[in-house]
C-alpha cells in the first residue's frame, strides 16, 4: 500500500521525477505574507499573484473555503493554493483558523488534478503552521483523499 513519505527538506524543492504539485494551505481573507508562502514566493512569483487575483475577483469565481487553485510555475512543477483556513490568527483571536472540512474538500480537488497530471504531491504539514491545526487530524485526510487514490505524497519537515 502507498504511504506518505516523510523527509527533511524544503517542499519548494520537491525531490521526485515527473510532474510535481507543491501544495499548501491559504486563508480565506486573501492574505499572503507569513509562513510557508514566503518560501513559495521566494522561488516563484506566480502563485502569490494568482492567489491575490483569485481573491480580488472572488465575486466571479470559486474562491472560498475548500477551493483549490493550480498555478504552473515550471514545466513539471505546479503550486496548489488550497483555501483551508478561516481568517488569520491575531493577538486577540481565540481558537485556530484551520478548517479541517475545507482542507478535506480542497484535497479532493488536489487529488483530481494530481490524477489528471499524473503528478506526485509535495507539501509541508499543511494546516499545522500558522493555521494552528493538528497533523493528527490532517494526516488521515491526506491518506484518504490522496494516498488511497495511489497518489505519491511527500511531506517535508523543514530544518536539519
Short mmCIF file of N, CA and C in Angstrom, two decimals:
data_model
loop_
_atom_site.label_atom_id
_atom_site.label_comp_id
_atom_site.label_asym_id
_atom_site.label_seq_id
_atom_site.Cartn_x
_atom_site.Cartn_y
_atom_site.Cartn_z
N UNK A 1 0.84 -1.19 0.00
CA UNK A 1 0.00 0.00 0.00
C UNK A 1 0.88 1.25 0.00
N UNK A 2 0.43 2.26 -0.69
CA UNK A 2 1.16 3.52 -0.73
C UNK A 2 1.03 4.22 0.63
N UNK A 3 2.10 4.87 1.04
CA UNK A 3 2.11 5.59 2.31
C UNK A 3 2.64 7.00 2.05
N UNK A 4 2.56 7.84 3.06
CA UNK A 4 3.16 9.16 2.98
C UNK A 4 4.65 9.00 3.27
N UNK A 5 5.48 9.63 2.45
CA UNK A 5 6.92 9.66 2.69
C UNK A 5 7.25 10.95 3.42
N UNK A 6 7.94 10.83 4.55
CA UNK A 6 8.35 12.00 5.33
C UNK A 6 9.84 12.23 5.13
N UNK A 7 10.21 13.46 4.80
CA UNK A 7 11.62 13.80 4.61
C UNK A 7 11.92 15.14 5.27
N UNK A 8 13.19 15.38 5.55
CA UNK A 8 13.64 16.69 5.98
C UNK A 8 14.03 17.45 4.74
N UNK A 9 13.59 18.68 4.62
CA UNK A 9 13.95 19.46 3.46
C UNK A 9 12.94 20.55 3.17
N UNK A 10 13.06 21.08 1.97
CA UNK A 10 12.27 22.22 1.54
C UNK A 10 11.21 21.75 0.53
N UNK A 11 9.96 21.91 0.87
CA UNK A 11 8.88 21.46 0.00
C UNK A 11 8.83 22.24 -1.31
N UNK A 12 9.50 23.41 -1.37
CA UNK A 12 9.52 24.15 -2.63
C UNK A 12 10.61 23.62 -3.56
N UNK A 13 11.34 22.62 -3.11
CA UNK A 13 12.34 21.95 -3.96
C UNK A 13 12.01 20.46 -3.94
N UNK A 14 10.86 20.07 -4.54
CA UNK A 14 10.40 18.69 -4.44
C UNK A 14 11.38 17.68 -5.04
N UNK A 15 11.59 16.60 -4.30
CA UNK A 15 12.54 15.56 -4.69
C UNK A 15 11.80 14.40 -5.33
N UNK A 16 11.57 14.48 -6.63
CA UNK A 16 10.90 13.40 -7.34
C UNK A 16 11.06 13.63 -8.83
N UNK A 17 10.84 12.57 -9.58
CA UNK A 17 10.84 12.68 -11.03
C UNK A 17 9.41 12.95 -11.50
N UNK A 18 9.28 13.45 -12.71
CA UNK A 18 7.96 13.66 -13.28
C UNK A 18 7.29 14.93 -12.80
N UNK A 19 5.98 15.00 -13.02
CA UNK A 19 5.21 16.18 -12.64
C UNK A 19 5.00 16.20 -11.13
N UNK A 20 5.16 17.39 -10.55
CA UNK A 20 5.05 17.55 -9.11
C UNK A 20 4.10 18.71 -8.79
N UNK A 21 3.28 18.53 -7.77
CA UNK A 21 2.43 19.61 -7.27
C UNK A 21 2.87 19.93 -5.84
N UNK A 22 3.24 21.19 -5.60
CA UNK A 22 3.58 21.66 -4.26
C UNK A 22 2.31 22.26 -3.67
N UNK A 23 1.79 21.63 -2.61
CA UNK A 23 0.51 22.05 -2.03
C UNK A 23 0.72 22.75 -0.69
N UNK A 24 -0.09 23.76 -0.45
CA UNK A 24 -0.06 24.45 0.85
C UNK A 24 -1.42 25.05 1.12
N UNK A 25 -1.65 25.43 2.38
CA UNK A 25 -2.95 25.97 2.79
C UNK A 25 -2.87 27.49 2.89
N UNK A 26 -3.92 28.14 2.36
CA UNK A 26 -4.06 29.60 2.39
C UNK A 26 -5.29 29.96 3.22
N UNK A 27 -5.38 31.25 3.56
CA UNK A 27 -6.55 31.73 4.29
C UNK A 27 -7.61 32.27 3.32
N UNK A 28 -8.80 32.52 3.86
CA UNK A 28 -9.90 33.00 3.03
C UNK A 28 -10.03 34.52 3.02
N UNK A 29 -9.01 35.22 3.54
CA UNK A 29 -9.01 36.69 3.54
C UNK A 29 -8.18 37.28 2.42
N UNK A 30 -7.48 36.41 1.68
CA UNK A 30 -6.62 36.91 0.63
C UNK A 30 -5.25 37.34 1.12
N UNK A 31 -4.96 37.07 2.40
CA UNK A 31 -3.66 37.43 2.96
C UNK A 31 -2.58 36.46 2.54
N UNK A 32 -1.41 37.00 2.25
CA UNK A 32 -0.27 36.19 1.82
C UNK A 32 0.96 36.92 2.33
N UNK A 33 1.68 36.36 3.28
CA UNK A 33 2.84 37.11 3.76
C UNK A 33 3.53 36.52 4.96
N UNK A 34 3.04 35.37 5.46
CA UNK A 34 3.69 34.72 6.60
C UNK A 34 3.71 33.23 6.36
N UNK A 35 4.67 32.57 6.97
CA UNK A 35 4.71 31.12 6.92
C UNK A 35 5.26 30.60 5.60
N UNK A 36 4.78 29.43 5.19
CA UNK A 36 5.29 28.71 4.03
C UNK A 36 5.18 29.53 2.74
N UNK A 37 4.17 30.40 2.63
CA UNK A 37 4.01 31.17 1.39
C UNK A 37 5.22 32.05 1.10
N UNK A 38 5.96 32.42 2.13
CA UNK A 38 7.17 33.23 1.90
C UNK A 38 8.20 32.42 1.11
N UNK A 39 8.32 31.14 1.44
CA UNK A 39 9.24 30.27 0.69
C UNK A 39 8.75 30.08 -0.74
N UNK A 40 7.43 29.95 -0.90
CA UNK A 40 6.86 29.80 -2.24
C UNK A 40 7.18 31.06 -3.06
N UNK A 41 6.94 32.23 -2.48
CA UNK A 41 7.16 33.49 -3.21
C UNK A 41 8.63 33.74 -3.52
N UNK A 42 9.52 33.27 -2.65
CA UNK A 42 10.95 33.42 -2.93
C UNK A 42 11.35 32.63 -4.17
N UNK A 43 10.71 31.49 -4.38
CA UNK A 43 11.06 30.62 -5.50
C UNK A 43 10.31 31.00 -6.78
N UNK A 44 9.01 31.32 -6.64
CA UNK A 44 8.17 31.62 -7.81
C UNK A 44 7.21 32.76 -7.47
N UNK A 45 7.16 33.81 -8.29
CA UNK A 45 6.22 34.91 -8.01
C UNK A 45 4.78 34.59 -8.44
N UNK A 46 4.59 33.65 -9.35
CA UNK A 46 3.26 33.43 -9.95
C UNK A 46 2.19 32.99 -8.96
N UNK A 47 2.47 32.07 -7.99
CA UNK A 47 1.38 31.65 -7.10
C UNK A 47 0.78 32.78 -6.27
N UNK A 48 1.62 33.68 -5.77
CA UNK A 48 1.10 34.80 -4.98
C UNK A 48 0.26 35.72 -5.86
N UNK A 49 0.75 36.05 -7.05
CA UNK A 49 -0.01 36.93 -7.95
C UNK A 49 -1.35 36.29 -8.32
N UNK A 50 -1.32 34.99 -8.61
CA UNK A 50 -2.56 34.29 -8.98
C UNK A 50 -3.53 34.25 -7.80
N UNK A 51 -3.01 33.98 -6.58
CA UNK A 51 -3.86 33.91 -5.39
C UNK A 51 -4.51 35.27 -5.12
N UNK A 52 -3.72 36.34 -5.19
CA UNK A 52 -4.27 37.67 -4.92
C UNK A 52 -5.33 38.05 -5.97
N UNK A 53 -5.09 37.69 -7.23
CA UNK A 53 -6.07 37.96 -8.30
C UNK A 53 -7.33 37.13 -8.07
N UNK A 54 -7.16 35.86 -7.71
CA UNK A 54 -8.28 34.96 -7.43
C UNK A 54 -9.14 35.53 -6.32
N UNK A 55 -8.51 36.02 -5.24
CA UNK A 55 -9.24 36.60 -4.12
C UNK A 55 -9.93 37.91 -4.54
N UNK A 56 -9.19 38.76 -5.25
CA UNK A 56 -9.74 40.06 -5.67
C UNK A 56 -10.98 39.88 -6.56
N UNK A 57 -10.96 38.85 -7.40
CA UNK A 57 -12.07 38.60 -8.34
C UNK A 57 -13.05 37.54 -7.82
N UNK A 58 -13.08 37.34 -6.50
CA UNK A 58 -13.85 36.24 -5.90
C UNK A 58 -15.35 36.31 -6.17
N UNK A 59 -15.87 37.49 -6.44
CA UNK A 59 -17.31 37.60 -6.75
C UNK A 59 -17.65 36.86 -8.05
N UNK A 60 -16.62 36.63 -8.89
CA UNK A 60 -16.86 36.00 -10.19
C UNK A 60 -16.21 34.62 -10.31
N UNK A 61 -15.73 34.05 -9.19
CA UNK A 61 -15.08 32.74 -9.30
C UNK A 61 -15.40 31.87 -8.09
N UNK A 62 -14.66 30.77 -7.92
CA UNK A 62 -14.95 29.79 -6.87
C UNK A 62 -14.14 30.00 -5.59
N UNK A 63 -13.47 31.16 -5.43
CA UNK A 63 -12.66 31.39 -4.24
C UNK A 63 -13.50 31.23 -2.98
N UNK A 64 -12.97 30.51 -2.01
CA UNK A 64 -13.63 30.35 -0.72
C UNK A 64 -13.09 29.11 -0.03
N UNK A 65 -13.54 28.87 1.17
CA UNK A 65 -13.09 27.69 1.91
C UNK A 65 -13.33 26.43 1.10
N UNK A 66 -12.31 25.58 1.02
CA UNK A 66 -12.42 24.32 0.31
C UNK A 66 -12.04 24.40 -1.16
N UNK A 67 -11.80 25.62 -1.66
CA UNK A 67 -11.42 25.78 -3.07
C UNK A 67 -9.93 25.49 -3.24
N UNK A 68 -9.54 25.24 -4.49
CA UNK A 68 -8.14 24.98 -4.82
C UNK A 68 -7.82 25.67 -6.14
N UNK A 69 -6.64 26.27 -6.18
CA UNK A 69 -6.16 26.95 -7.38
C UNK A 69 -4.83 26.32 -7.76
N UNK A 70 -4.65 26.05 -9.04
CA UNK A 70 -3.42 25.39 -9.50
C UNK A 70 -2.68 26.32 -10.45
N UNK A 71 -1.40 26.56 -10.12
CA UNK A 71 -0.58 27.51 -10.87
C UNK A 71 0.67 26.78 -11.36
N UNK A 72 0.86 26.73 -12.67
CA UNK A 72 2.06 26.09 -13.19
C UNK A 72 3.22 27.07 -13.09
N UNK A 73 4.33 26.63 -12.45
CA UNK A 73 5.46 27.52 -12.21
C UNK A 73 6.73 27.08 -12.95
N UNK A 74 6.78 25.85 -13.38
CA UNK A 74 7.88 25.30 -14.15
C UNK A 74 7.27 24.24 -15.07
N UNK A 75 8.02 23.77 -16.07
CA UNK A 75 7.42 22.78 -16.97
C UNK A 75 6.82 21.56 -16.26
N UNK A 76 7.44 21.11 -15.16
CA UNK A 76 6.95 19.93 -14.45
C UNK A 76 6.54 20.22 -13.01
N UNK A 77 6.35 21.49 -12.67
CA UNK A 77 6.00 21.84 -11.28
C UNK A 77 4.80 22.78 -11.27
N UNK A 78 3.83 22.43 -10.43
CA UNK A 78 2.65 23.24 -10.18
C UNK A 78 2.61 23.59 -8.69
N UNK A 79 1.95 24.68 -8.34
CA UNK A 79 1.68 25.02 -6.94
C UNK A 79 0.16 25.00 -6.76
N UNK A 80 -0.27 24.33 -5.68
CA UNK A 80 -1.70 24.28 -5.34
C UNK A 80 -1.95 25.19 -4.15
N UNK A 81 -2.73 26.25 -4.37
CA UNK A 81 -3.18 27.13 -3.30
C UNK A 81 -4.50 26.55 -2.79
N UNK A 82 -4.48 25.96 -1.59
CA UNK A 82 -5.67 25.32 -1.02
C UNK A 82 -6.24 26.23 0.07
N UNK A 83 -7.49 26.64 -0.06
CA UNK A 83 -8.09 27.53 0.93
C UNK A 83 -8.67 26.66 2.06
N UNK A 84 -7.92 26.59 3.16
CA UNK A 84 -8.31 25.74 4.27
C UNK A 84 -8.24 26.41 5.62
N UNK A 85 -8.26 27.73 5.61
CA UNK A 85 -8.09 28.49 6.84
C UNK A 85 -9.07 29.66 6.83
N UNK A 86 -9.88 29.78 7.88
CA UNK A 86 -10.82 30.89 8.01
C UNK A 86 -10.10 32.02 8.74
N UNK A 87 -9.84 33.11 8.03
CA UNK A 87 -9.18 34.25 8.65
C UNK A 87 -7.73 33.96 9.02
N UNK A 88 -7.21 34.78 9.91
CA UNK A 88 -5.84 34.63 10.36
C UNK A 88 -5.79 34.79 11.87
N UNK A 89 -4.81 34.18 12.48
CA UNK A 89 -4.64 34.28 13.92
C UNK A 89 -4.06 35.66 14.25
N UNK A 90 -4.65 36.31 15.21
CA UNK A 90 -4.12 37.60 15.67
C UNK A 90 -3.93 37.53 17.17
N UNK A 91 -3.37 38.57 17.74
CA UNK A 91 -3.16 38.61 19.18
C UNK A 91 -4.45 38.50 19.96
N UNK A 92 -5.57 38.95 19.37
CA UNK A 92 -6.85 38.95 20.07
C UNK A 92 -7.70 37.72 19.77
N UNK A 93 -7.30 36.93 18.78
CA UNK A 93 -8.17 35.84 18.35
C UNK A 93 -8.17 34.68 19.34
N UNK A 94 -9.28 33.99 19.36
CA UNK A 94 -9.37 32.77 20.16
C UNK A 94 -9.64 31.63 19.19
N UNK A 95 -9.17 30.46 19.52
CA UNK A 95 -9.34 29.34 18.61
C UNK A 95 -8.32 29.40 17.49
N UNK A 96 -8.41 28.46 16.59
CA UNK A 96 -7.46 28.37 15.48
C UNK A 96 -8.17 28.59 14.15
N UNK A 97 -7.45 29.15 13.17
CA UNK A 97 -8.08 29.41 11.87
C UNK A 97 -8.29 28.18 10.99
N UNK A 98 -7.59 27.09 11.27
CA UNK A 98 -7.69 25.91 10.40
C UNK A 98 -9.14 25.43 10.33
N UNK A 99 -9.54 24.97 9.13
CA UNK A 99 -10.86 24.37 8.92
C UNK A 99 -10.64 23.03 8.25
N UNK A 100 -10.74 21.97 9.03
CA UNK A 100 -10.43 20.63 8.52
C UNK A 100 -11.35 20.23 7.37
N UNK A 101 -12.63 20.61 7.45
CA UNK A 101 -13.55 20.25 6.38
C UNK A 101 -13.17 20.96 5.08
N UNK A 102 -12.64 22.16 5.18
CA UNK A 102 -12.20 22.89 3.98
C UNK A 102 -10.93 22.26 3.41
N UNK A 103 -10.01 21.85 4.28
CA UNK A 103 -8.81 21.16 3.81
C UNK A 103 -9.22 19.86 3.11
N UNK A 104 -10.16 19.14 3.70
CA UNK A 104 -10.63 17.89 3.11
C UNK A 104 -11.20 18.15 1.70
N UNK A 105 -12.04 19.15 1.56
CA UNK A 105 -12.64 19.47 0.26
C UNK A 105 -11.57 19.88 -0.75
N UNK A 106 -10.60 20.68 -0.31
CA UNK A 106 -9.53 21.12 -1.22
C UNK A 106 -8.64 19.94 -1.62
N UNK A 107 -8.45 18.98 -0.71
CA UNK A 107 -7.65 17.79 -1.04
C UNK A 107 -8.32 16.94 -2.11
N UNK A 108 -9.65 16.91 -2.13
CA UNK A 108 -10.36 16.19 -3.19
C UNK A 108 -10.03 16.83 -4.54
N UNK A 109 -10.05 18.16 -4.60
CA UNK A 109 -9.72 18.87 -5.84
C UNK A 109 -8.25 18.64 -6.21
N UNK A 110 -7.38 18.64 -5.20
CA UNK A 110 -5.96 18.38 -5.44
C UNK A 110 -5.75 16.98 -6.00
N UNK A 111 -6.45 16.00 -5.45
CA UNK A 111 -6.32 14.62 -5.93
C UNK A 111 -6.75 14.52 -7.39
N UNK A 112 -7.85 15.17 -7.74
CA UNK A 112 -8.32 15.14 -9.13
C UNK A 112 -7.27 15.72 -10.07
N UNK A 113 -6.65 16.83 -9.67
CA UNK A 113 -5.63 17.48 -10.50
C UNK A 113 -4.39 16.59 -10.61
N UNK A 114 -4.00 15.98 -9.49
CA UNK A 114 -2.81 15.12 -9.49
C UNK A 114 -3.03 13.93 -10.43
N UNK A 115 -4.22 13.35 -10.39
CA UNK A 115 -4.53 12.22 -11.28
C UNK A 115 -4.50 12.70 -12.73
N UNK A 116 -5.12 13.84 -12.99
CA UNK A 116 -5.15 14.40 -14.35
C UNK A 116 -3.74 14.61 -14.91
N UNK A 117 -2.83 15.11 -14.05
CA UNK A 117 -1.46 15.43 -14.49
C UNK A 117 -0.50 14.24 -14.34
N UNK A 118 -0.94 13.18 -13.64
CA UNK A 118 -0.02 12.09 -13.33
C UNK A 118 1.08 12.56 -12.39
N UNK A 119 0.71 13.41 -11.43
CA UNK A 119 1.68 14.10 -10.57
C UNK A 119 1.78 13.48 -9.19
N UNK A 120 2.96 13.69 -8.57
CA UNK A 120 3.14 13.43 -7.15
C UNK A 120 2.85 14.73 -6.41
N UNK A 121 2.54 14.63 -5.12
CA UNK A 121 2.20 15.80 -4.31
C UNK A 121 3.25 15.98 -3.21
N UNK A 122 3.67 17.24 -3.03
CA UNK A 122 4.71 17.60 -2.07
C UNK A 122 4.19 18.73 -1.21
N UNK A 123 4.36 18.64 0.11
CA UNK A 123 3.78 19.63 1.00
C UNK A 123 4.49 19.68 2.33
N UNK A 124 4.41 20.84 3.01
CA UNK A 124 4.76 20.85 4.42
C UNK A 124 3.59 20.19 5.16
N UNK A 125 3.60 20.20 6.47
CA UNK A 125 2.46 19.66 7.23
C UNK A 125 1.33 20.70 7.15
N UNK A 126 0.58 20.61 6.05
CA UNK A 126 -0.42 21.64 5.73
C UNK A 126 -1.43 21.84 6.87
N UNK A 127 -1.76 23.10 7.09
CA UNK A 127 -2.74 23.44 8.11
C UNK A 127 -2.23 23.40 9.53
N UNK A 128 -0.94 23.10 9.70
CA UNK A 128 -0.39 22.91 11.04
C UNK A 128 0.59 23.99 11.48
N UNK A 129 0.84 24.97 10.61
CA UNK A 129 1.73 26.07 10.98
C UNK A 129 0.90 27.20 11.55
N UNK A 130 0.83 28.29 10.80
CA UNK A 130 0.06 29.47 11.24
C UNK A 130 -1.42 29.18 11.39
N UNK A 131 -1.93 28.19 10.66
CA UNK A 131 -3.36 27.85 10.76
C UNK A 131 -3.70 27.19 12.08
N UNK A 132 -2.67 26.66 12.78
CA UNK A 132 -2.88 26.13 14.12
C UNK A 132 -3.46 24.74 14.19
N UNK A 133 -3.46 24.01 13.10
CA UNK A 133 -4.06 22.69 13.08
C UNK A 133 -3.17 21.60 13.66
N UNK A 134 -3.74 20.42 13.76
CA UNK A 134 -3.06 19.25 14.29
C UNK A 134 -2.81 18.26 13.16
N UNK A 135 -1.55 17.81 13.01
CA UNK A 135 -1.23 16.84 11.96
C UNK A 135 -1.99 15.53 12.21
N UNK A 136 -2.28 15.23 13.46
CA UNK A 136 -3.05 14.01 13.76
C UNK A 136 -4.44 14.06 13.13
N UNK A 137 -4.95 15.27 12.86
CA UNK A 137 -6.25 15.42 12.19
C UNK A 137 -6.10 15.60 10.68
N UNK A 138 -4.99 16.19 10.24
CA UNK A 138 -4.79 16.43 8.80
C UNK A 138 -4.29 15.17 8.10
N UNK A 139 -3.39 14.44 8.74
CA UNK A 139 -2.80 13.27 8.09
C UNK A 139 -3.84 12.26 7.59
N UNK A 140 -4.88 11.92 8.37
CA UNK A 140 -5.89 10.99 7.85
C UNK A 140 -6.61 11.52 6.61
N UNK A 141 -6.76 12.84 6.50
CA UNK A 141 -7.39 13.43 5.32
C UNK A 141 -6.49 13.23 4.10
N UNK A 142 -5.18 13.46 4.29
CA UNK A 142 -4.21 13.27 3.20
C UNK A 142 -4.20 11.80 2.77
N UNK A 143 -4.23 10.91 3.75
CA UNK A 143 -4.25 9.48 3.43
C UNK A 143 -5.51 9.11 2.64
N UNK A 144 -6.67 9.56 3.09
CA UNK A 144 -7.93 9.20 2.46
C UNK A 144 -8.06 9.81 1.06
N UNK A 145 -7.75 11.08 0.93
CA UNK A 145 -8.01 11.78 -0.33
C UNK A 145 -6.92 11.58 -1.38
N UNK A 146 -5.67 11.42 -0.96
CA UNK A 146 -4.56 11.33 -1.92
C UNK A 146 -3.96 9.93 -1.98
N UNK A 147 -3.47 9.45 -0.86
CA UNK A 147 -2.74 8.18 -0.82
C UNK A 147 -3.63 7.02 -1.26
N UNK A 148 -4.87 6.99 -0.78
CA UNK A 148 -5.77 5.89 -1.16
C UNK A 148 -6.11 5.90 -2.64
N UNK A 149 -5.88 7.02 -3.32
CA UNK A 149 -6.07 7.09 -4.77
C UNK A 149 -4.78 6.77 -5.52
N UNK A 150 -3.75 6.36 -4.78
CA UNK A 150 -2.49 5.96 -5.41
C UNK A 150 -1.58 7.11 -5.76
N UNK A 151 -1.83 8.28 -5.20
CA UNK A 151 -1.01 9.46 -5.48
C UNK A 151 0.18 9.49 -4.51
N UNK A 152 1.41 9.51 -5.03
CA UNK A 152 2.57 9.60 -4.14
C UNK A 152 2.59 10.95 -3.42
N UNK A 153 2.74 10.92 -2.10
CA UNK A 153 2.76 12.14 -1.29
C UNK A 153 4.04 12.17 -0.47
N UNK A 154 4.73 13.31 -0.52
CA UNK A 154 5.90 13.53 0.32
C UNK A 154 5.63 14.74 1.20
N UNK A 155 5.83 14.57 2.51
CA UNK A 155 5.67 15.66 3.47
C UNK A 155 7.06 16.07 3.92
N UNK A 156 7.31 17.36 3.86
CA UNK A 156 8.63 17.92 4.17
C UNK A 156 8.60 18.61 5.53
N UNK A 157 9.55 18.25 6.37
CA UNK A 157 9.78 18.94 7.62
C UNK A 157 11.03 19.77 7.41
N UNK A 158 10.89 21.09 7.51
CA UNK A 158 12.00 21.99 7.21
C UNK A 158 13.01 21.95 8.34
N UNK A 159 14.27 22.07 7.99
CA UNK A 159 15.32 22.14 9.00
C UNK A 159 16.23 20.94 8.95
N UNK A 160 17.12 20.88 9.92
CA UNK A 160 18.16 19.82 9.92
C UNK A 160 17.62 18.49 10.39
#
